[in-house]
């Protein structure tokens, strides 16, 4: 049994396709298949059911794969120990970030991070929360930037800051004259929200439910995948939407009039770095964490945890 065989085993489990796994391991499919066959012969068990498409691990295969992930992860720590001793910060850091954070958070720190660590290749993917967690578990990402708490035992959450929710209100709306609003004043029939699958959508609905908001009616029928689209709709049509604080920091002065804060305690979301429980590249991730925190505006960075809104929809 070799580490290479275990890495091929994990690649097939991740991609559920021998050819795709071989491509990602930079070997030919016959080479990968031969090594897995040797591993199965040595163990005396079949690890994959090849009669199914996509391929699936057998029951014993699932147990072997789980242990193989531990073995491969631990072996990679040897290189990390050497790099730490040499005080090197280099290599590739694969980051997954949710869409409601990416356009507002990434520009704040990416330039300074790359200037400070020129030997690091930063690879950023914009993904939904479930996709990030899945890729962390399959070691296809090193770290995620998303909203917590997720209550998932497979991952570790490292809170970075607490970002307030704000309301973005059309000037013709009755609430447009209010300096500060409360959840009780929100009407779901007038609220524009993101598509299902976005944790931000669930948080918005939770804020409204806490305030005793009504269930959406037939008018609650437009959903977007972009916060920027929701802004444009509010500006040109009617109603209101809720936004994360970072998304309104740099909007023009004339549009700042559409931004309304909530009365204290303000609803907020917890933004965290998320890693797998047995995560690697600790010094790289620590460097990323420090750069992000330093780049966040002081009033957000210094905010305490007051009223974090749940990521899962109430009643779900």
XYZ file of C-alpha atoms in Angstrom:
316
model
C 0.000 0.000 0.000
C 1.390 3.413 -0.983
C 0.404 7.037 -0.464
C 0.032 7.390 -4.220
C -2.531 4.579 -4.262
C -4.446 6.254 -1.436
C -4.408 9.582 -3.287
C -5.820 7.857 -6.384
C -8.446 6.240 -4.188
C -9.509 9.640 -2.820
C -9.556 11.173 -6.293
C -11.986 8.536 -7.567
C -14.189 9.004 -4.513
C -14.195 12.779 -5.044
C -14.939 12.765 -8.764
C -16.822 9.436 -8.986
C -15.293 8.921 -12.428
C -12.012 7.149 -13.227
C -11.057 9.304 -16.223
C -11.735 12.579 -14.386
C -9.826 11.335 -11.341
C -6.866 10.388 -13.535
C -6.855 13.838 -15.170
C -6.799 15.517 -11.772
C -3.944 13.276 -10.653
C -2.044 13.989 -13.900
C -1.798 10.302 -14.853
C -3.430 8.131 -17.485
C -6.602 6.275 -16.626
C -4.937 2.829 -17.106
C -2.228 3.830 -14.613
C -4.759 4.949 -12.009
C -6.974 1.901 -12.533
C -4.016 -0.471 -12.273
C -2.860 1.060 -8.971
C -6.357 0.863 -7.485
C -6.646 -2.742 -8.612
C -3.353 -3.533 -6.872
C -4.664 -1.865 -3.708
C -7.875 -3.897 -3.828
C -5.902 -7.117 -4.381
C -3.642 -6.339 -1.422
C -6.610 -5.596 0.842
C -8.685 -8.465 -0.510
C -11.813 -6.306 -0.939
C -13.562 -4.355 -3.687
C -13.489 -0.632 -2.931
C -15.739 0.622 -5.735
C -18.853 -0.670 -7.461
C -17.779 -0.178 -11.075
C -21.104 -1.378 -12.458
C -22.765 1.900 -11.539
C -22.420 5.275 -13.241
C -21.147 7.305 -11.567
C -19.058 4.810 -9.636
C -19.831 4.433 -5.939
C -17.705 3.145 -3.073
C -18.765 -0.156 -1.558
C -19.645 -0.259 2.138
C -16.145 -1.425 3.078
C -14.808 1.080 0.544
C -16.424 3.949 2.470
C -14.592 2.918 5.639
C -11.267 2.544 3.846
C -11.704 5.926 2.133
C -12.461 7.652 5.438
C -9.240 6.266 6.921
C -7.303 7.070 3.734
C -8.301 10.734 4.054
C -6.791 10.809 7.531
C -3.589 9.091 6.399
C -3.071 11.372 3.378
C -3.829 14.506 5.396
C -1.373 13.497 8.099
C 1.326 12.756 5.508
C 0.928 16.243 4.043
C 1.667 17.720 7.456
C 5.280 16.559 7.078
C 5.866 19.101 4.298
C 4.074 21.723 6.368
C 6.387 21.081 9.317
C 9.410 21.615 7.067
C 7.955 24.806 5.582
C 7.205 26.162 9.035
C 10.775 25.473 10.116
C 12.072 27.359 7.070
C 9.631 30.207 7.781
C 8.319 29.869 4.230
C 4.937 31.117 3.118
C 4.456 29.746 -0.368
C 2.297 27.422 -2.404
C -1.366 27.489 -3.360
C -4.226 28.566 -1.114
C -7.677 27.579 -2.425
C -10.453 29.767 -1.009
C -14.219 29.395 -1.400
C -16.353 32.477 -0.718
C -20.120 32.955 -0.775
C -21.626 35.393 -3.347
C -22.932 37.864 -0.750
C -19.376 38.323 0.569
C -17.166 37.980 -2.507
C -17.636 41.337 -4.299
C -17.391 43.370 -1.103
C -14.790 41.526 0.999
C -12.279 40.179 -1.539
C -11.270 43.630 -2.921
C -10.528 44.865 0.604
C -7.641 42.476 1.263
C -6.536 40.685 -1.914
C -4.021 43.320 -3.098
C -2.273 43.667 0.245
C -2.209 39.889 0.714
C -0.584 39.263 -2.679
C 1.954 42.066 -2.152
C 2.914 40.752 1.268
C 3.069 37.085 0.161
C 4.270 37.066 -3.462
C 5.111 33.345 -3.378
C 1.515 32.381 -2.566
C -0.934 31.602 -5.362
C -4.400 32.608 -4.185
C -7.193 30.706 -5.981
C -10.669 32.038 -5.174
C -13.973 30.381 -6.118
C -17.399 31.930 -5.587
C -19.684 29.167 -4.286
C -22.762 28.600 -2.146
C -22.281 27.523 1.471
C -23.150 23.858 0.882
C -20.698 23.663 -2.004
C -17.904 25.167 0.104
C -18.442 22.722 2.963
C -18.537 19.780 0.544
C -15.309 20.886 -1.155
C -13.627 21.335 2.224
C -14.574 17.786 3.169
C -13.192 16.487 -0.142
C -10.031 18.610 0.235
C -10.809 20.541 -2.942
C -10.636 23.785 -0.932
C -8.301 24.796 1.886
C -10.549 27.397 3.501
C -13.987 28.945 3.154
C -15.223 32.483 3.759
C -18.850 32.292 4.745
C -21.506 33.037 7.325
C -21.798 31.010 10.516
C -22.718 29.268 12.766
C -23.368 26.189 10.619
C -23.458 23.536 13.372
C -21.476 21.127 11.196
C -19.105 18.878 13.177
C -16.887 18.221 10.147
C -15.639 21.815 10.046
C -14.044 24.366 12.327
C -15.268 27.976 12.373
C -12.948 30.920 13.026
C -15.098 34.089 13.417
C -13.617 37.186 11.750
C -16.154 39.977 12.297
C -19.826 40.807 12.832
C -21.541 42.633 9.984
C -24.799 44.501 10.513
C -27.828 44.197 8.243
C -29.182 47.403 6.741
C -32.393 48.153 4.834
C -32.283 49.612 1.338
C -35.580 51.440 0.775
C -37.131 53.088 -2.269
C -37.727 56.845 -1.668
C -41.485 56.417 -2.267
C -41.840 53.787 0.479
C -43.477 54.846 3.786
C -40.367 53.762 5.714
C -38.131 56.035 3.627
C -38.583 58.854 6.165
C -37.484 56.691 9.097
C -33.898 57.155 10.256
C -33.868 53.740 11.917
C -36.279 50.851 11.515
C -37.229 47.674 13.373
C -38.035 44.161 12.095
C -41.675 44.677 13.109
C -42.034 47.291 10.373
C -40.993 44.967 7.534
C -43.632 43.613 5.179
C -42.584 40.551 3.205
C -44.926 41.521 0.356
C -42.690 44.542 -0.313
C -39.350 42.809 0.243
C -37.029 41.678 -2.567
C -34.881 38.655 -1.667
C -32.268 36.307 -3.090
C -32.959 32.893 -4.606
C -33.233 29.819 -2.417
C -29.852 28.301 -1.605
C -28.349 31.581 -0.379
C -27.893 31.668 3.391
C -28.480 35.441 3.224
C -32.042 34.778 2.052
C -32.694 32.586 5.101
C -31.282 35.248 7.408
C -33.487 37.950 5.879
C -36.584 35.790 6.324
C -35.528 35.051 9.905
C -35.288 38.783 10.647
C -38.800 39.281 9.279
C -40.180 36.292 11.192
C -38.658 37.574 14.423
C -40.434 40.824 13.801
C -43.740 39.086 13.257
C -43.714 39.611 9.494
C -46.369 37.932 7.416
C -45.863 34.946 5.161
C -45.014 35.974 1.584
C -48.070 36.255 -0.647
C -48.409 35.967 -4.420
C -46.652 39.335 -4.858
C -43.502 37.903 -3.289
C -42.431 36.366 -6.578
C -39.172 37.919 -7.792
C -35.968 36.404 -6.491
C -32.456 37.260 -7.603
C -29.022 35.676 -7.315
C -27.348 39.062 -6.921
C -27.524 41.717 -4.232
C -26.564 44.310 -6.831
C -29.657 43.383 -8.871
C -31.828 43.802 -5.781
C -30.354 47.266 -5.242
C -31.203 48.321 -8.804
C -34.773 47.035 -8.478
C -35.335 48.993 -5.267
C -33.871 52.145 -6.851
C -36.001 51.977 -9.989
C -39.173 50.170 -8.976
C -40.520 50.004 -5.441
C -40.219 48.263 -2.096
C -37.099 47.480 -0.126
C -34.437 44.860 0.432
C -32.004 43.978 3.205
C -28.266 44.141 2.566
C -25.029 43.363 4.393
C -23.194 46.406 5.673
C -20.097 45.935 3.486
C -22.233 46.181 0.337
C -23.167 49.814 0.995
C -19.862 51.249 2.209
C -18.846 52.742 -1.132
C -22.148 53.608 -2.773
C -22.573 57.205 -4.072
C -23.729 59.882 -1.644
C -27.131 60.301 -3.326
C -27.853 56.594 -2.815
C -26.776 56.661 0.821
C -30.210 58.207 1.471
C -31.730 54.812 0.647
C -29.710 53.087 3.391
C -31.445 52.724 6.749
C -30.026 51.103 9.859
C -31.916 48.949 12.337
C -32.580 50.045 15.874
C -30.391 48.482 18.560
C -29.696 45.669 18.950
C -28.991 45.560 15.241
C -29.378 42.175 13.540
C -25.986 41.020 12.290
C -24.273 38.139 10.582
C -21.154 36.354 11.768
C -18.518 36.130 9.022
C -15.944 33.385 9.540
C -13.048 31.514 8.057
C -14.097 27.869 7.892
C -11.692 24.937 7.610
C -11.886 21.174 7.801
C -11.259 19.751 11.270
C -7.931 18.266 10.119
C -6.961 21.294 8.044
C -3.493 21.934 6.632
C -1.644 25.122 5.587
C -2.156 26.621 9.032
C 0.350 29.449 8.632
C -1.091 30.430 5.256
C -4.607 30.448 6.656
C -3.462 32.443 9.678
C -1.871 34.996 7.325
C -5.116 35.221 5.360
C -7.092 35.683 8.569
C -4.820 38.522 9.721
C -5.008 40.332 6.370
C -8.800 40.155 6.266
C -9.241 41.455 9.804
C -6.785 44.296 9.196
C -8.634 45.338 6.025
C -12.093 45.503 7.609
C -13.270 49.033 8.618
C -12.607 49.620 12.308
C -16.255 50.103 13.286
C -17.054 46.634 11.908
C -13.853 45.005 13.168
C -14.513 46.220 16.719
C -18.198 45.290 16.813
C -19.149 42.716 19.435
C -21.435 39.739 18.945
C -24.894 41.059 19.845
C -27.702 39.575 17.774
C -26.454 37.096 15.183
C -29.205 35.953 12.845
C -29.405 32.218 12.185
C -28.272 30.835 8.832
C -31.073 28.249 8.687
C -34.616 29.393 8.128
C -36.819 29.333 11.211
C -39.010 26.242 11.232
C -36.805 24.375 8.742
